[in-house]
CSV table of N, CA and C in Angstrom, one decimal:
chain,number,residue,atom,x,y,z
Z,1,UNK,N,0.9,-1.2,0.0
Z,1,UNK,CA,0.0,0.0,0.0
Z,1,UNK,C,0.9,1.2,0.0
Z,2,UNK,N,0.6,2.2,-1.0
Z,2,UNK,CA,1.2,3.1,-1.2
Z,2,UNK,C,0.6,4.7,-1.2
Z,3,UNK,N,0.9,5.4,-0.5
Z,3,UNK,CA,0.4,7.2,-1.1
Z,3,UNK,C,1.6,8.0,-1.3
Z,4,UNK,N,2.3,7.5,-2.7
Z,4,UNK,CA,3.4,8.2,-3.3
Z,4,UNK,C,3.3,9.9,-3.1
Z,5,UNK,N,4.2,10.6,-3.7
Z,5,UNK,CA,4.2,11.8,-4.3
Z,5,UNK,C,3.6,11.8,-5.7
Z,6,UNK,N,2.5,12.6,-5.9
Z,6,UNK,CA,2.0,12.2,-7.2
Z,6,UNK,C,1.5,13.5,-7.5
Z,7,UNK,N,1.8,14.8,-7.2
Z,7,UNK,CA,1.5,16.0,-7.9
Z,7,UNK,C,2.7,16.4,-8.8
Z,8,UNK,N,2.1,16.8,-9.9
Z,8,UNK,CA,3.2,17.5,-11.1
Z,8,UNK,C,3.9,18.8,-10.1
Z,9,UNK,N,5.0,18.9,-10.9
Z,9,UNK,CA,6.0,19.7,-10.5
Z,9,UNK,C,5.7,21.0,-9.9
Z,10,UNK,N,4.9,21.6,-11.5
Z,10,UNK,CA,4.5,22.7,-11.7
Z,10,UNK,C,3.4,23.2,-11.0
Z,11,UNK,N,2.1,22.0,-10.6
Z,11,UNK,CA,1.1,22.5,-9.7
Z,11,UNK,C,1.4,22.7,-8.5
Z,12,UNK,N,2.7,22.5,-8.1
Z,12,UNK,CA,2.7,22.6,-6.4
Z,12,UNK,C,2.2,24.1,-6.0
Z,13,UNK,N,2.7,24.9,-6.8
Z,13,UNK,CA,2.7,26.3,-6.6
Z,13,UNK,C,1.2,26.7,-6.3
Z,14,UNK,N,0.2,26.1,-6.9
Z,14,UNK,CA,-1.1,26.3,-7.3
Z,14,UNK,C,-2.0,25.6,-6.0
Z,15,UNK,N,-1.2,24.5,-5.2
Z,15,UNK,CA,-2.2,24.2,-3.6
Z,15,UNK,C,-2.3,24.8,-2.7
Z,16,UNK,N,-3.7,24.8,-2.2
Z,16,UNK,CA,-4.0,25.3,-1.0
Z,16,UNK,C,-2.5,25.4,-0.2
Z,17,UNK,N,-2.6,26.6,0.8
Z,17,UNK,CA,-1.6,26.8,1.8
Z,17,UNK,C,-1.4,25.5,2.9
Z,18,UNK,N,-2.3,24.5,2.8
Z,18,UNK,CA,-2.4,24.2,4.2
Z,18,UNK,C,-1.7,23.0,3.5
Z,19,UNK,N,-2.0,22.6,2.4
Z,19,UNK,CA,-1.2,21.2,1.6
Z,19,UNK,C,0.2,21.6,1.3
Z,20,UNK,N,0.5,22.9,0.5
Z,20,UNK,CA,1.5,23.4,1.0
Z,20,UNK,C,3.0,23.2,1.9
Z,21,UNK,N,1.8,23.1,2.9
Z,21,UNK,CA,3.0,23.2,4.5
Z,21,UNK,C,3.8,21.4,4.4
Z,22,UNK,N,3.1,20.6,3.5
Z,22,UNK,CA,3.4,19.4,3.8
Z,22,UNK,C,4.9,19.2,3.3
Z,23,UNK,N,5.8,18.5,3.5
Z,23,UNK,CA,7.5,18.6,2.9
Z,23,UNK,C,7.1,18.3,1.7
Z,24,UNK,N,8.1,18.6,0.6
Z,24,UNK,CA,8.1,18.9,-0.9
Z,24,UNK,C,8.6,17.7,-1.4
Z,25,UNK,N,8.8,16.6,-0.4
Z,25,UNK,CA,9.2,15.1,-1.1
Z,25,UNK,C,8.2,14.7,-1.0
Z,26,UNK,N,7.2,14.9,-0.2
Z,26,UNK,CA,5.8,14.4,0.1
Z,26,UNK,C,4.6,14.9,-0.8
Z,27,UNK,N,5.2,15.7,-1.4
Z,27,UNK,CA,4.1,16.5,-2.7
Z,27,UNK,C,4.5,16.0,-4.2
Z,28,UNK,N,5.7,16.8,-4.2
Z,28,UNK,CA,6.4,16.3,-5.9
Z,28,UNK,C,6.6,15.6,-6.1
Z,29,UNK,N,6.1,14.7,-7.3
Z,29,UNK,CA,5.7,13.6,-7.8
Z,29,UNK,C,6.2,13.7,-9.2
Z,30,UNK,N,7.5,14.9,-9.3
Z,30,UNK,CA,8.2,15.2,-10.9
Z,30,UNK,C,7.4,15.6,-11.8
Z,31,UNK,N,8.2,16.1,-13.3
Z,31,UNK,CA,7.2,16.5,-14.2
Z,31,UNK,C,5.9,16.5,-14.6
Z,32,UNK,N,5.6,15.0,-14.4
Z,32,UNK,CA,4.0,14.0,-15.0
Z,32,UNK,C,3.2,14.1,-13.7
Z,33,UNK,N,4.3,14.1,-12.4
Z,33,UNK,CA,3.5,13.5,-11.0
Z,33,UNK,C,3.5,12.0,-10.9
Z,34,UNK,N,3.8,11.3,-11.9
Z,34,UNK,CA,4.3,9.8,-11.8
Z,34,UNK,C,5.8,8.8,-11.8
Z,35,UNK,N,7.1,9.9,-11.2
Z,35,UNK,CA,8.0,9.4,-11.1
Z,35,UNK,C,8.1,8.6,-9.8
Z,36,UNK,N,7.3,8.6,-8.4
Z,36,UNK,CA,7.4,8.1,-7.7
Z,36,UNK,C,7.0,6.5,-8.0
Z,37,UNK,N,5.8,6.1,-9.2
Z,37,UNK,CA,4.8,4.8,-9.7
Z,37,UNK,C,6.2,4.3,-10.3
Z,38,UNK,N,7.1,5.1,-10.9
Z,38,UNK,CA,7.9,4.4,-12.0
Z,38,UNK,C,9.1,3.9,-11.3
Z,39,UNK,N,9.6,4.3,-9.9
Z,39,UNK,CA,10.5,4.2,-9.0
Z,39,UNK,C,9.6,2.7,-8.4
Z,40,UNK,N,8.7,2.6,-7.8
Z,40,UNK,CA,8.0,1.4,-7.3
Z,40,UNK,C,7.7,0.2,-8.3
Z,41,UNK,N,7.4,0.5,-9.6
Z,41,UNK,CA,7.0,-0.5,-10.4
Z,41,UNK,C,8.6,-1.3,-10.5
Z,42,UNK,N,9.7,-0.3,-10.4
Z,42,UNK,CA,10.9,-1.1,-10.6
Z,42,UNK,C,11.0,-2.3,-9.5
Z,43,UNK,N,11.1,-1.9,-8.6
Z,43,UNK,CA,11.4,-2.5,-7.4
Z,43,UNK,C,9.9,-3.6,-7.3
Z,44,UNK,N,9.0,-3.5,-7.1
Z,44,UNK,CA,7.9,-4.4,-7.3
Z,44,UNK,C,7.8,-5.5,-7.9
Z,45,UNK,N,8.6,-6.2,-8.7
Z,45,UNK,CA,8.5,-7.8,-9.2
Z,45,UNK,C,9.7,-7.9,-8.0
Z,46,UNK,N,10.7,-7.6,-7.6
Z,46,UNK,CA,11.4,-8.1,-6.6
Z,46,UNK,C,10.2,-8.6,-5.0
Z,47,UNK,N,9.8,-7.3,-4.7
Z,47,UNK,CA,8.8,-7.5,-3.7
Z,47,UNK,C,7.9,-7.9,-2.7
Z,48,UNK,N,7.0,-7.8,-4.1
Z,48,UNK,CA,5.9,-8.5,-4.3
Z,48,UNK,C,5.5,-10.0,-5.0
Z,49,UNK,N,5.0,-10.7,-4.1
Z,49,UNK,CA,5.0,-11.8,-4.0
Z,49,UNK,C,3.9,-12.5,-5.4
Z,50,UNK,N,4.1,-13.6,-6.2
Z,50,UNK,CA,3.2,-14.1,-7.1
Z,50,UNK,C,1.5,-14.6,-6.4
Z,51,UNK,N,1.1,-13.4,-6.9
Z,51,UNK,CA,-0.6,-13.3,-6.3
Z,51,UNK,C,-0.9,-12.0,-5.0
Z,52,UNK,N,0.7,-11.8,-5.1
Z,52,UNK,CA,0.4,-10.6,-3.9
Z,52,UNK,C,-0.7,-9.4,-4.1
Z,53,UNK,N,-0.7,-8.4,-3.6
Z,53,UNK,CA,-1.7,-7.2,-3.6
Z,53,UNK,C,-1.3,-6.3,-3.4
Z,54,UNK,N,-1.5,-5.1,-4.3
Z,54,UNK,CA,-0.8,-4.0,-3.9
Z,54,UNK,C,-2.0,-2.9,-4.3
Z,55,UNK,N,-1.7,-1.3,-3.5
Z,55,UNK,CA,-2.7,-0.1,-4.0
Z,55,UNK,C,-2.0,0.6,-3.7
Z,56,UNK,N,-2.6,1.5,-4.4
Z,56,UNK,CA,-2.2,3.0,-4.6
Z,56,UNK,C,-2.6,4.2,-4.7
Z,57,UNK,N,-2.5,5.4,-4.2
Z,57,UNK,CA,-3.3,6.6,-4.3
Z,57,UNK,C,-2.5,7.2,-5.7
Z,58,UNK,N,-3.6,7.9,-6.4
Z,58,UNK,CA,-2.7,8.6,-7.4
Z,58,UNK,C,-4.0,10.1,-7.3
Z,59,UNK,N,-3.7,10.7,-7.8
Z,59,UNK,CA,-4.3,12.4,-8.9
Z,59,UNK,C,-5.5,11.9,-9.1
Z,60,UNK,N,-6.6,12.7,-9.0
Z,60,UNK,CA,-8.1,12.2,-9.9
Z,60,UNK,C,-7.8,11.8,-11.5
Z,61,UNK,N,-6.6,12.4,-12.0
Z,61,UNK,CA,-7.0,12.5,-13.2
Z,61,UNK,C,-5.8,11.8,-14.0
Z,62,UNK,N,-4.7,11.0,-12.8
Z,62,UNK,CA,-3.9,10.4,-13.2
Z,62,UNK,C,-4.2,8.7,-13.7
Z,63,UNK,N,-5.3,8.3,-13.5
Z,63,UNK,CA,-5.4,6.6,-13.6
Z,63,UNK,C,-5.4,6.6,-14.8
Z,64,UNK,N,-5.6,6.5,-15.6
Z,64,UNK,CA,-5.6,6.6,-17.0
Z,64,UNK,C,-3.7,6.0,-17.4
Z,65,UNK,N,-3.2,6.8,-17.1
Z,65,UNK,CA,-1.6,7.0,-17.4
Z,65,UNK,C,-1.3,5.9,-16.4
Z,66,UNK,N,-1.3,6.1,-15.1
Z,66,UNK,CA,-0.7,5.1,-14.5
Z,66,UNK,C,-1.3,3.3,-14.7
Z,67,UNK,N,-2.7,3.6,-14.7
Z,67,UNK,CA,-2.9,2.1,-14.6
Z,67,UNK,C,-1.6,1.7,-16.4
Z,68,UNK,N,-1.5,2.3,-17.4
Z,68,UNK,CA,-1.1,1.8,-18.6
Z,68,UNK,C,0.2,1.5,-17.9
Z,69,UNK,N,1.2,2.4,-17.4
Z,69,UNK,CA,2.0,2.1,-16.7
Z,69,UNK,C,2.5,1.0,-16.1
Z,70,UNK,N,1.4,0.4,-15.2
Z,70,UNK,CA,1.3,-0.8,-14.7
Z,70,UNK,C,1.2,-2.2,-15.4
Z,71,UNK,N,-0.2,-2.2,-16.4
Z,71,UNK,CA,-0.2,-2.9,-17.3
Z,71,UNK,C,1.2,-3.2,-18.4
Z,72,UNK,N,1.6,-2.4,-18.6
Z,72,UNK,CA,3.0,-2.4,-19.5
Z,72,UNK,C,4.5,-3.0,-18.7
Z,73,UNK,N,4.3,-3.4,-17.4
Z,73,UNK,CA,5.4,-4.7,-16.9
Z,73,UNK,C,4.8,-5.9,-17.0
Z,74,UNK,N,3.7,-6.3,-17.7
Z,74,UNK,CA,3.1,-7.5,-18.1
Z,74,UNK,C,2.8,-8.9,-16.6
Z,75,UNK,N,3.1,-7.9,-15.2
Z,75,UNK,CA,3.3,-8.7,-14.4
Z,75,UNK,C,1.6,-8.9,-13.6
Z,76,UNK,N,1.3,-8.1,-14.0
Z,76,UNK,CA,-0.3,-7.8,-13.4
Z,76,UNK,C,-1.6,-8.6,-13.8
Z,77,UNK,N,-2.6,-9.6,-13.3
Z,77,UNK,CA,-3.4,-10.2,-13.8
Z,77,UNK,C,-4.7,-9.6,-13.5
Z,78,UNK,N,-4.9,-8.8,-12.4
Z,78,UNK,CA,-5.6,-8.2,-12.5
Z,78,UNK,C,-5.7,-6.5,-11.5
Z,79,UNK,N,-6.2,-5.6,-12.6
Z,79,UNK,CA,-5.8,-3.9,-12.0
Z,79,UNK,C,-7.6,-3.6,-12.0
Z,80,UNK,N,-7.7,-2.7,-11.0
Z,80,UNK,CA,-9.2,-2.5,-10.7
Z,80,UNK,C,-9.2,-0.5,-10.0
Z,81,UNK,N,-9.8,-0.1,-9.8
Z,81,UNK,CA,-9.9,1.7,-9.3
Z,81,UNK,C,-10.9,1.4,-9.0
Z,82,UNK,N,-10.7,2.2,-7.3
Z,82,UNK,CA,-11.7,2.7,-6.6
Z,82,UNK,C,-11.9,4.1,-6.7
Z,83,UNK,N,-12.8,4.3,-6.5
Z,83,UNK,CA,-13.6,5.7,-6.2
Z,83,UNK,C,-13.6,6.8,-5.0
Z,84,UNK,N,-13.2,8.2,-4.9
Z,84,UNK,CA,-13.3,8.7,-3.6
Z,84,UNK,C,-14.3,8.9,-3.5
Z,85,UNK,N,-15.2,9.6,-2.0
Z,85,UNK,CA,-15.9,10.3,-1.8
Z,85,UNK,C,-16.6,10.9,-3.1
Z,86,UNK,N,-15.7,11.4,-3.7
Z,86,UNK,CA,-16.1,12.9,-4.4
Z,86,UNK,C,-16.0,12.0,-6.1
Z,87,UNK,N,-15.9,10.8,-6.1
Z,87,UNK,CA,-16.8,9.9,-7.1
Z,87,UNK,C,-15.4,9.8,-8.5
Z,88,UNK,N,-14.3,10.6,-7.7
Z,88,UNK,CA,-12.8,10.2,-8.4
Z,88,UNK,C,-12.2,9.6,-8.3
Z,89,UNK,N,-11.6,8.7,-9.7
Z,89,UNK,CA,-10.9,7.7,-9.6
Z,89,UNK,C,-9.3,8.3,-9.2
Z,90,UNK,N,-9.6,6.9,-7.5
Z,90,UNK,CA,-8.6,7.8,-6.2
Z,90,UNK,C,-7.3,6.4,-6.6
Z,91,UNK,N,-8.1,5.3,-6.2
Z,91,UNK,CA,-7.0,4.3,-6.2
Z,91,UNK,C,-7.2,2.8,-7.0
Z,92,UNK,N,-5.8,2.6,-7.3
Z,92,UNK,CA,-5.4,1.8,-8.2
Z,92,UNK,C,-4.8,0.6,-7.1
Z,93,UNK,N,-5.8,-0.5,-7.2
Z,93,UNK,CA,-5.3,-1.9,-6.9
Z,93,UNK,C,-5.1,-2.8,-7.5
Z,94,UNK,N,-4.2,-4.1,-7.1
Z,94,UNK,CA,-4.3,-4.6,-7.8
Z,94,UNK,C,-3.6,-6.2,-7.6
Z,95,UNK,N,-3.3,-7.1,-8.4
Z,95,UNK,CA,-2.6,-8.6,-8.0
Z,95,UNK,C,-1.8,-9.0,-9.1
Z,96,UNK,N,-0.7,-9.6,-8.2
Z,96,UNK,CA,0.4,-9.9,-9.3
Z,96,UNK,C,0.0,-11.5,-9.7
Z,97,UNK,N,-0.1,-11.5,-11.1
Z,97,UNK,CA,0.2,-13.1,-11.4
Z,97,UNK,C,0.8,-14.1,-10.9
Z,98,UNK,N,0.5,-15.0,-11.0
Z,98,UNK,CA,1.4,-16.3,-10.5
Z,98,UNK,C,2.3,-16.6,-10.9
């Protein structure tokens, strides 16, 4: 279970004061907002175990990119998104193949 850094670079400037205050390794999530997914997906077939489980928070508007992401280490049998509150696709779970 994961809540990477997943805001693009350039929006940090643009959050609320109070998100803001949080440390800047804990926000910046690099150019895309998805260098933290691409640092984890490395390490992740070591990991994670065959059939294991993994999630992740990402951007409302990041699942699209990341789940392809995921799908594209061909280790994944099955990727699924839940829903926040506010009816955005929040998180990305999922199980590694056997």
């Amino acid at each position: 279970v994961s809540n990477p850094p997943y805001i693009p670079s350039a929006e940090i400037k643009n959050l609320p004061p109070d998100v803001r205050q949080e440390p800047l390794l804990a926000l910046d999530g690099g150019q895309d907002g998805l260098d933290a997914y691409r640092t984890l997906l490395e390490g992740l077939p070591r990991y994670l175990a065959p059939g294991g489980l993994f999630a992740v928070e990402c951007g409302y508007q990041q699942r699209p990119r990341l789940e392809k992401l995921f799908r594209r280490t061909g280790i994944f049998c099955h990727l699924e998104v839940h829903k926040d509150y506010a009816g955005h696709e929040r998180i990305l779970c999922g199980r590694r193949s056997v």
